[in-house]
XYZ file of C-alpha atoms in Angstrom:
565
model
C 212.673 -56.043 129.511
C 210.610 -53.175 131.036
C 207.455 -54.581 129.501
C 208.228 -57.903 131.231
C 208.502 -56.143 134.612
C 205.317 -54.363 133.902
C 203.766 -57.545 133.103
C 205.119 -59.248 136.400
C 203.546 -55.977 138.399
C 200.315 -56.642 136.869
C 200.310 -60.473 137.482
C 201.356 -60.098 141.007
C 198.737 -57.266 141.681
C 195.936 -59.478 140.458
C 193.644 -60.930 143.409
C 192.898 -64.157 141.469
C 194.874 -65.818 138.770
C 193.590 -68.646 136.434
C 195.465 -70.765 133.657
C 195.268 -67.924 131.225
C 197.268 -65.386 133.440
C 199.805 -68.124 134.277
C 200.301 -69.008 130.480
C 200.625 -65.197 129.632
C 203.397 -64.882 132.417
C 205.448 -68.072 131.335
C 205.012 -67.186 127.563
C 206.216 -63.540 128.374
C 209.263 -64.781 130.184
C 210.302 -67.342 127.437
C 209.716 -64.823 124.614
C 211.947 -62.288 126.421
C 214.868 -64.779 127.139
C 214.024 -65.327 130.948
C 214.007 -69.109 130.483
C 214.866 -70.225 134.068
C 211.935 -67.700 135.284
C 209.643 -69.467 132.825
C 210.353 -72.939 134.307
C 210.151 -71.608 137.904
C 206.868 -70.126 137.155
C 205.564 -73.396 135.613
C 206.628 -75.042 138.847
C 204.787 -72.554 140.948
C 201.758 -72.678 138.830
C 201.440 -76.441 139.440
C 202.195 -76.034 143.236
C 199.373 -73.593 143.545
C 197.002 -76.166 142.096
C 196.526 -74.778 138.435
C 196.496 -77.407 135.692
C 198.699 -76.583 132.677
C 197.133 -76.788 129.176
C 198.876 -77.232 125.765
C 199.857 -73.728 125.589
C 201.703 -73.844 128.926
C 203.630 -76.884 128.094
C 204.639 -75.323 124.550
C 206.063 -72.229 126.145
C 207.838 -74.076 129.032
C 209.279 -76.568 126.508
C 210.739 -73.808 124.485
C 212.293 -72.186 127.508
C 213.984 -75.694 128.558
C 215.263 -76.120 124.925
C 217.036 -72.726 125.439
C 218.537 -73.855 128.799
C 219.654 -77.039 127.233
C 218.679 -78.739 130.534
C 217.340 -82.207 129.873
C 216.592 -83.147 133.596
C 214.132 -80.140 133.473
C 212.602 -81.463 130.149
C 212.070 -85.010 131.507
C 210.242 -83.387 134.485
C 207.925 -81.528 132.158
C 207.617 -84.686 130.093
C 206.400 -86.510 132.931
C 203.724 -83.822 133.615
C 202.679 -83.952 130.001
C 202.185 -87.858 130.484
C 200.098 -87.279 133.479
C 198.002 -84.702 131.667
C 197.632 -87.239 128.868
C 198.779 -84.548 126.316
C 201.684 -86.326 124.590
C 199.852 -87.197 121.455
C 198.914 -83.512 120.927
C 200.696 -82.464 117.898
C 201.806 -78.974 119.269
C 202.885 -80.399 122.662
C 204.582 -83.189 121.023
C 206.539 -81.169 118.432
C 207.769 -79.094 121.364
C 208.913 -82.390 123.248
C 210.837 -83.375 120.047
C 212.407 -79.992 119.780
C 213.213 -79.673 123.344
C 214.931 -83.149 123.646
C 216.804 -82.228 120.195
C 218.186 -79.011 121.621
C 219.385 -80.792 124.792
C 221.281 -83.226 122.703
C 219.128 -86.162 123.567
C 218.168 -87.287 120.052
C 217.045 -90.664 121.037
C 214.192 -89.520 123.254
C 213.063 -87.228 120.652
C 213.163 -89.985 118.183
C 211.339 -92.058 120.700
C 208.385 -89.430 120.971
C 208.251 -89.162 117.270
C 208.106 -92.900 116.578
C 205.428 -93.404 119.474
C 202.884 -90.790 118.531
C 203.784 -89.072 115.078
C 205.240 -91.566 112.736
C 201.808 -91.729 111.066
C 200.794 -88.160 111.526
C 199.879 -86.296 108.153
C 200.904 -82.886 109.623
C 204.474 -81.953 108.884
C 205.209 -79.949 112.194
C 206.645 -83.065 113.993
C 208.406 -84.315 110.997
C 209.839 -80.918 110.583
C 210.943 -80.887 114.444
C 212.552 -84.219 113.995
C 214.395 -83.263 110.864
C 215.791 -80.228 112.481
C 216.676 -81.981 115.673
C 218.746 -84.549 113.510
C 220.679 -81.605 111.839
C 221.155 -79.995 115.359
C 222.793 -83.083 116.509
C 224.699 -83.712 113.355
C 222.928 -86.819 112.430
C 222.888 -85.691 108.784
C 222.464 -89.258 107.244
C 219.343 -89.812 109.404
C 217.991 -86.638 108.720
C 217.878 -87.317 104.943
C 216.509 -90.797 105.595
C 213.580 -89.045 107.446
C 213.228 -86.562 104.526
C 212.966 -89.474 102.102
C 210.454 -91.231 104.456
C 208.420 -88.069 104.658
C 208.289 -87.978 100.894
C 207.059 -91.461 100.565
C 204.422 -90.919 103.273
C 203.195 -87.849 101.113
C 203.745 -85.359 103.987
C 203.846 -81.887 102.584
C 207.102 -80.032 102.796
C 207.151 -76.452 103.743
C 209.949 -73.646 103.940
C 211.078 -75.245 107.328
C 211.402 -78.677 105.640
C 213.256 -77.453 102.697
C 215.699 -75.241 104.729
C 216.673 -78.082 106.934
C 216.998 -80.495 104.118
C 219.377 -78.041 102.301
C 221.382 -77.509 105.547
C 221.980 -81.292 105.808
C 223.002 -81.743 102.186
C 225.285 -78.635 102.522
C 226.978 -80.428 105.349
C 227.443 -83.571 103.135
C 228.858 -81.260 100.109
C 226.708 -83.303 97.594
C 226.148 -81.264 94.528
C 224.071 -84.147 93.024
C 221.598 -84.131 96.058
C 221.334 -80.442 96.003
C 220.302 -80.512 92.333
C 217.749 -83.341 93.112
C 216.196 -81.691 95.868
C 216.275 -78.192 93.934
C 214.272 -79.909 91.227
C 211.660 -80.901 93.875
C 211.403 -77.360 95.126
C 210.732 -76.085 91.620
C 207.847 -78.284 91.235
C 206.374 -77.611 94.680
C 206.441 -73.667 93.958
C 208.437 -72.563 96.843
C 210.998 -71.173 94.763
C 208.854 -68.636 92.899
C 210.811 -65.561 91.979
C 210.156 -61.910 91.984
C 209.114 -61.749 88.220
C 206.305 -64.427 88.737
C 203.782 -61.397 89.683
C 203.481 -62.761 93.251
C 202.155 -59.885 95.430
C 201.888 -61.766 98.673
C 204.653 -60.245 101.008
C 204.721 -63.311 103.094
C 205.160 -65.820 100.412
C 207.934 -63.457 99.043
C 209.703 -63.858 102.434
C 209.055 -67.650 102.461
C 210.514 -67.982 98.909
C 213.423 -65.872 99.641
C 214.164 -68.093 102.801
C 214.192 -71.451 100.552
C 216.168 -69.609 97.407
C 218.883 -68.620 100.201
C 218.914 -72.102 101.447
C 219.468 -73.436 97.892
C 222.223 -70.901 97.142
C 223.976 -71.785 100.568
C 223.991 -75.419 99.764
C 225.380 -74.865 96.270
C 227.878 -72.538 97.790
C 229.190 -75.268 100.424
C 229.329 -77.594 97.426
C 231.725 -75.000 95.683
C 229.273 -74.638 92.705
C 229.743 -70.881 92.050
C 227.870 -71.249 88.836
C 224.840 -72.525 90.414
C 224.964 -69.888 93.159
C 225.160 -67.035 90.615
C 222.089 -68.782 88.795
C 220.208 -68.625 91.882
C 221.244 -65.103 92.869
C 220.888 -63.627 89.342
C 216.987 -64.694 89.315
C 216.189 -63.029 92.586
C 215.510 -59.287 92.387
C 214.489 -58.696 95.950
C 217.497 -59.858 97.761
C 218.490 -59.579 101.291
C 221.818 -59.443 103.143
C 221.879 -63.173 103.366
C 221.430 -63.448 99.650
C 224.585 -61.140 99.223
C 226.663 -62.834 101.718
C 226.148 -66.572 100.471
C 227.155 -65.243 96.912
C 230.246 -63.460 98.442
C 231.225 -66.466 100.765
C 231.104 -68.770 97.449
C 233.603 -66.457 95.696
C 235.816 -66.962 98.803
C 235.353 -70.683 98.916
C 236.436 -70.787 95.349
C 239.496 -68.696 96.099
C 238.312 -65.676 94.085
C 238.840 -63.190 96.857
C 239.087 -60.068 94.607
C 235.669 -60.989 93.342
C 234.266 -61.358 96.857
C 235.334 -58.074 97.567
C 233.579 -56.729 94.658
C 230.414 -58.212 95.716
C 230.799 -56.787 99.020
C 231.048 -53.288 97.428
C 228.108 -53.868 95.101
C 226.109 -54.785 98.231
C 226.725 -51.744 100.012
C 225.916 -49.735 96.883
C 222.533 -51.368 96.881
C 221.951 -50.060 100.411
C 222.570 -53.420 102.376
C 224.424 -53.057 105.790
C 226.801 -55.937 106.162
C 226.220 -58.334 109.110
C 228.768 -60.424 110.916
C 228.971 -63.237 108.465
C 229.571 -60.504 105.468
C 232.275 -58.926 107.402
C 233.968 -62.173 108.296
C 234.078 -63.107 104.493
C 235.340 -59.651 103.588
C 238.062 -60.074 106.323
C 239.009 -63.452 104.872
C 239.375 -62.030 101.455
C 241.608 -59.210 102.812
C 243.649 -61.571 104.685
C 244.248 -63.916 101.610
C 245.016 -61.004 99.176
C 247.340 -59.206 102.038
C 245.213 -56.168 101.552
C 246.202 -54.163 104.523
C 244.728 -50.789 103.648
C 241.543 -52.262 102.544
C 241.551 -54.202 105.827
C 241.866 -51.066 107.710
C 238.943 -49.442 106.007
C 236.813 -52.612 106.748
C 237.850 -52.366 110.371
C 236.701 -48.694 110.466
C 233.314 -49.818 108.843
C 233.099 -52.584 111.597
C 233.397 -49.920 114.233
C 230.697 -47.576 112.558
C 228.281 -50.541 112.280
C 228.852 -51.845 115.770
C 230.268 -55.232 115.087
C 233.548 -54.621 116.731
C 232.684 -56.395 119.702
C 231.520 -59.623 118.189
C 234.023 -62.397 119.003
C 234.198 -63.842 115.507
C 234.793 -60.363 113.908
C 237.568 -59.690 116.530
C 239.099 -62.949 115.603
C 238.871 -62.056 112.041
C 240.595 -58.825 112.610
C 243.339 -60.404 114.437
C 243.888 -62.972 111.642
C 243.520 -60.329 108.733
C 246.033 -58.109 110.394
C 248.502 -60.953 110.974
C 248.393 -62.250 107.380
C 248.735 -58.776 106.167
C 252.027 -58.582 108.126
C 250.912 -56.274 110.808
C 251.478 -58.311 113.942
C 251.178 -55.050 116.080
C 247.842 -54.328 114.743
C 246.760 -58.052 115.427
C 248.269 -57.655 119.110
C 246.212 -54.274 119.433
C 242.913 -55.916 118.450
C 243.428 -58.856 120.782
C 244.384 -56.627 123.805
C 241.108 -54.597 123.058
C 238.804 -57.647 123.500
C 236.835 -57.361 126.554
C 235.530 -61.156 126.587
C 238.008 -63.384 125.244
C 237.140 -66.917 124.188
C 238.949 -69.951 122.720
C 238.639 -68.449 119.154
C 240.395 -64.978 119.987
C 243.089 -66.893 121.880
C 243.655 -69.293 118.966
C 243.880 -66.134 116.518
C 246.561 -64.384 118.563
C 248.503 -67.720 118.797
C 248.202 -68.454 115.124
C 249.221 -64.754 114.475
C 252.626 -65.020 116.326
C 252.922 -68.791 114.770
C 252.484 -67.324 111.290
C 255.224 -64.562 112.032
C 257.719 -67.339 113.346
C 257.440 -65.740 116.790
C 257.404 -69.290 118.533
C 258.324 -67.820 121.975
C 255.206 -65.453 121.936
C 252.991 -68.135 120.447
C 253.661 -70.652 123.097
C 253.477 -67.952 125.727
C 250.018 -66.939 124.767
C 249.158 -70.607 124.695
C 250.258 -70.783 128.379
C 248.355 -67.713 129.228
C 245.148 -69.054 127.455
C 245.320 -72.222 129.713
C 246.035 -70.200 132.864
C 243.013 -68.066 132.100
C 240.938 -71.317 132.345
C 240.234 -71.812 128.378
C 240.682 -75.350 127.144
C 242.297 -75.584 123.510
C 240.307 -76.925 120.872
C 241.702 -78.812 117.725
C 242.583 -75.553 115.739
C 244.442 -74.176 118.868
C 246.456 -77.307 119.107
C 247.313 -77.007 115.258
C 248.509 -73.478 115.641
C 250.662 -74.607 118.559
C 252.103 -77.434 116.387
C 252.560 -75.033 113.563
C 254.629 -72.763 115.711
C 256.664 -75.669 117.094
C 257.350 -76.532 113.374
C 258.335 -73.431 112.159
C 260.546 -72.709 115.333
C 262.301 -75.979 115.186
C 260.855 -76.979 118.656
C 260.336 -80.646 117.798
C 260.500 -82.151 121.171
C 257.960 -79.599 122.413
C 255.858 -80.276 119.384
C 255.661 -83.891 119.930
C 254.793 -83.348 123.369
C 251.924 -81.063 122.546
C 250.693 -83.697 119.964
C 250.775 -86.282 122.724
C 248.733 -84.193 124.876
C 245.862 -83.735 122.498
C 244.511 -87.144 123.442
C 245.820 -87.705 126.912
C 245.056 -84.231 128.340
C 242.580 -82.323 126.090
C 240.707 -85.362 124.961
C 240.962 -84.220 121.154
C 241.278 -86.738 118.321
C 244.160 -85.521 116.027
C 242.970 -84.753 112.439
C 244.932 -85.131 109.309
C 246.087 -81.656 109.693
C 247.758 -82.338 112.984
C 249.526 -85.369 111.595
C 250.750 -83.378 108.514
C 252.150 -80.742 110.860
C 254.107 -83.358 112.785
C 255.418 -84.735 109.514
C 256.501 -81.226 108.511
C 258.141 -80.691 111.879
C 260.165 -83.795 111.825
C 260.968 -83.145 108.114
C 262.175 -79.501 108.594
C 265.016 -80.746 111.011
C 266.087 -83.648 108.743
C 264.447 -86.427 110.917
C 262.917 -87.834 107.627
C 263.192 -91.541 108.769
C 261.366 -90.680 111.963
C 258.694 -88.761 109.774
C 258.000 -91.954 107.990
C 258.022 -94.087 110.832
C 255.327 -91.636 112.255
C 253.355 -91.768 109.143
C 253.267 -95.681 109.197
C 252.017 -95.564 112.792
C 249.089 -92.940 111.958
C 245.641 -94.103 113.371
C 244.166 -92.947 109.852
C 245.298 -93.303 106.342
C 247.634 -90.542 105.294
C 246.396 -87.946 102.610
C 248.286 -86.040 100.100
C 249.157 -83.280 102.444
C 250.990 -85.825 104.692
C 252.940 -87.222 101.845
C 253.807 -83.942 100.154
C 255.252 -82.836 103.430
C 257.466 -85.890 103.516
C 258.322 -85.652 99.784
C 259.397 -81.841 100.443
C 261.690 -82.917 103.242
C 263.211 -85.647 101.045
C 264.039 -83.073 98.228
C 265.655 -80.725 100.816
C 267.800 -83.360 102.512
C 268.326 -85.611 99.221
C 266.481 -88.695 100.501
C 265.669 -90.352 97.172
C 264.610 -93.504 98.470
C 261.789 -92.280 100.778
C 261.068 -89.505 98.289
C 260.044 -91.974 95.752
C 257.837 -93.741 98.182
C 256.210 -90.429 99.045
C 255.874 -89.393 95.423
C 254.362 -92.714 94.387
C 251.649 -92.282 97.074
C 250.709 -88.987 96.023
C 250.419 -89.982 92.359
C 248.240 -92.936 93.462
C 246.033 -90.676 95.259
C 245.897 -87.625 92.902
C 247.402 -88.707 89.495
C 246.959 -85.114 87.924
C 249.088 -83.516 90.734
C 252.124 -81.855 89.409
C 253.920 -81.373 92.821
C 255.410 -84.817 93.268
C 256.933 -85.096 89.809
C 258.550 -81.621 90.297
C 259.581 -82.287 93.813
C 261.145 -85.861 92.918
C 262.751 -84.360 89.844
C 264.331 -81.508 91.744
C 265.445 -84.162 94.394
C 267.287 -86.146 91.573
C 268.962 -82.974 90.060
C 270.036 -81.640 93.660
C 271.803 -85.185 94.077
C 273.443 -84.786 90.524
C 271.236 -87.404 88.992
C 270.240 -85.133 86.081
C 269.117 -88.042 83.651
C 266.760 -89.522 86.383
C 265.429 -85.784 86.872
C 264.734 -85.504 83.221
C 263.207 -88.933 83.161
C 260.660 -87.735 85.965
C 259.701 -84.519 83.699
C 259.254 -86.691 80.839
C 256.842 -89.209 82.545
C 254.921 -85.962 83.742
C 254.743 -84.918 79.951
C 253.386 -88.246 78.764
C 250.891 -88.431 81.329
C 249.767 -84.835 80.358
C 250.306 -83.592 83.935
C 250.918 -79.683 83.737
C 252.625 -77.626 86.307
C 250.452 -74.855 87.621
C 252.086 -71.433 86.818
C 253.329 -69.367 89.903
C 251.291 -66.404 90.494
C 251.815 -63.212 92.694
C 249.811 -60.228 93.016
C 249.867 -56.474 94.439
C 247.205 -54.073 95.142
C 247.877 -50.530 93.892
C 245.234 -47.686 94.397
C 242.554 -50.207 95.095
C 243.179 -52.477 92.025
C 244.552 -55.858 92.064
C 247.571 -56.427 89.539
C 248.166 -60.260 89.123
C 251.480 -61.577 87.663
C 252.375 -65.017 86.252
C 255.896 -66.448 85.243
C 256.645 -64.943 81.802
C 253.418 -63.114 81.867
C 252.898 -61.143 78.609
C 249.230 -59.979 79.402
C 249.654 -57.013 81.753
C 248.851 -53.778 79.587
C 252.204 -52.186 81.123
C 254.290 -55.157 80.788
C 257.116 -53.226 79.006
C 257.583 -50.848 81.780
C 257.293 -53.709 84.201
C 260.117 -56.036 82.639
C 262.277 -52.798 82.207
C 262.069 -52.242 86.011
C 262.819 -56.049 86.410
C 265.937 -55.867 84.267
C 267.003 -52.784 86.268
C 266.612 -54.621 89.580
C 268.556 -57.771 88.210
C 271.444 -55.688 87.286
C 271.523 -54.134 90.667
C 271.438 -57.763 92.421
C 274.425 -58.683 89.977
C 276.344 -55.602 91.056
C 275.812 -56.528 94.633
C 277.137 -59.989 94.105
C 274.089 -62.074 93.968
C 274.437 -65.516 92.550
C 271.222 -67.176 91.437
C 270.527 -70.631 92.772
C 270.520 -73.000 89.470
C 270.163 -76.333 91.211
C 266.798 -76.681 89.932
C 267.331 -75.173 86.607
C 265.196 -78.012 84.801
C 262.130 -76.129 86.064
C 262.708 -73.517 83.513
C 261.980 -76.155 80.876
C 258.307 -76.601 81.890
C-alpha cells in the first residue's frame, strides 16, 4: 500500500500527464485492491481530456468486476463503443469478464456473440466459459466448450480448469474421464518423470492435474484421485488437500487424517481448506483430543480468525461433545457472519438444548443477519428434537414468506421427523402428500421410523414400499417394517418381511462403533472377531453385562428377530 501512496505522490508531482502515466496510476490502484479509486481516476482522466486506450480499459474493467457494479461497467462499455475498441480481443475479453463478475451473463454473452464467436484466439472463449461457471450456468459452459472443440479453438490451462470445475459441479464421472482423455492427448497433463525442465510448464501441468483430481474427488472416485495423486512427484498443498477431501467425502475420515499428517511430514503448511477437512474428520470421529491439537496448530499458522475455520471449530467441538468449547470459540469470534451463527445454533441443537438454539437464532436476527437455508434446517432440527412442533411449523412457513428461501428436501424431511416424533403420523403423511417436490428416501424413512415407534402398520407399509421402489437394496425399510410387525405382536408378518429381504439378497449393514486410544482408532462390529485383543475385550464386556444384571437391568427383546440377521 505504501508503494501505491508513493506512486500517487509521484503522479501528483508531475507537471504534465499523458495516457501512459494515467494508465500506470489506474493499473496500480487496480492491482492493489483500490478498485473504486481506479474507476474514479478513469473518470478524471476522461474529464481532463485524455483518451483511454486498450490498456486503460482492461485495467478499469478488472476493477469494476471486483466491485460487482454493473452500472459502472455499462458506463465504461459506452466509452469503449465510442472509442471503437469493443472488438479488440483484450478489451472484449475484459468486458465479458466484467459482466460475468457483475452477474450479467446475458450482456457477457451478447459481447461474445457479437464480436468473438468466430475468433480463433481462446481468450474470449475462456472468459465466457469462466463467466458461465461463475454464474452457475453449468450446462451452458459445457455446451460452449463443445463448440470450442468443434471450432478447433486451442484449449489451455484456463480452459481445462474451468471445464473440470463445471463437470465437478455436475458430478459426472463419465464426463471427467472423457475430458481427462482429451487432456492427456493435449499434453497438459505431463508428469514430473517426463523430463520436463520448464518450471512454468510444471506449474501449468500441476494446475490442470489438481483440477482433474478435484473433479474426480467431487464425483466420489477415490481410486481415480489416488491415481492422479500418485503420478505427481512435485505436489503442492492443493494436491494434498484434494486427496484428503476425497477420503472425507468417502467417509474414510481416519485415512483423511493420515493424509493430513503425511502432508505435514513432507513440509507443507496446511491452508484453510486443509484445516477445514481435518476438522470435519475429527468431528465425524469424535476425536476431541486430536481436534484440540488441530486448534493449537491453527493458532500457530494464523488461520484462527478465518470465519470458515472458526465455524469448523465450533462444529467440531459440538460434535465431539464439548459444547462449552464450542461456545468459547463462538464468543472469541470478532466478526460473526451467518456461518458462525449457524454453527453455534447447530451446536446447541445437536445437544438437545432447544432453548439456547432458538435464543441464538433470535440474537442472530437481532444483530441484522438473515438466516440461510442451513440456518433454518438447524432451527427445524432443534424444534424437532425439543418437541417444539408448532414453533417448528411456524419457522418452516417463514422460510418462504419472510426469508424468501425455497425449502429443500432436508427441510421437508425434518418436518416429517418433527411430526413423527410426537406421534402425529397422519399429519406427517398429509404433509408429505402436499410437498412441492417428489419426496425422497430420507422423507419416507423418517415416516417409517415413526410408524415403527407408534405401531402404525398401515402407513408403515406405504412408506416401506416407497423406499424399496426408490432404493431396492436398502435394508432399512425391511428391518423397520419387520420390527413394527413384531412390536404389534405380528411375529409371522415380521418373519415374512425378513424372508423377503433374504430372497431379494438384501443384507443389513453391520453396526459399527469406534474409539480412539493413544492416537489409534479401534473399530468394532457386531460379533466382531477381528480385533487382536478380542479375548480381553469380550471378557470386560461379560463383566459389564453381569454388573448390569446385578443392577436390575432387563434387556429390551421386542426386536429379537434382528439377532437372526
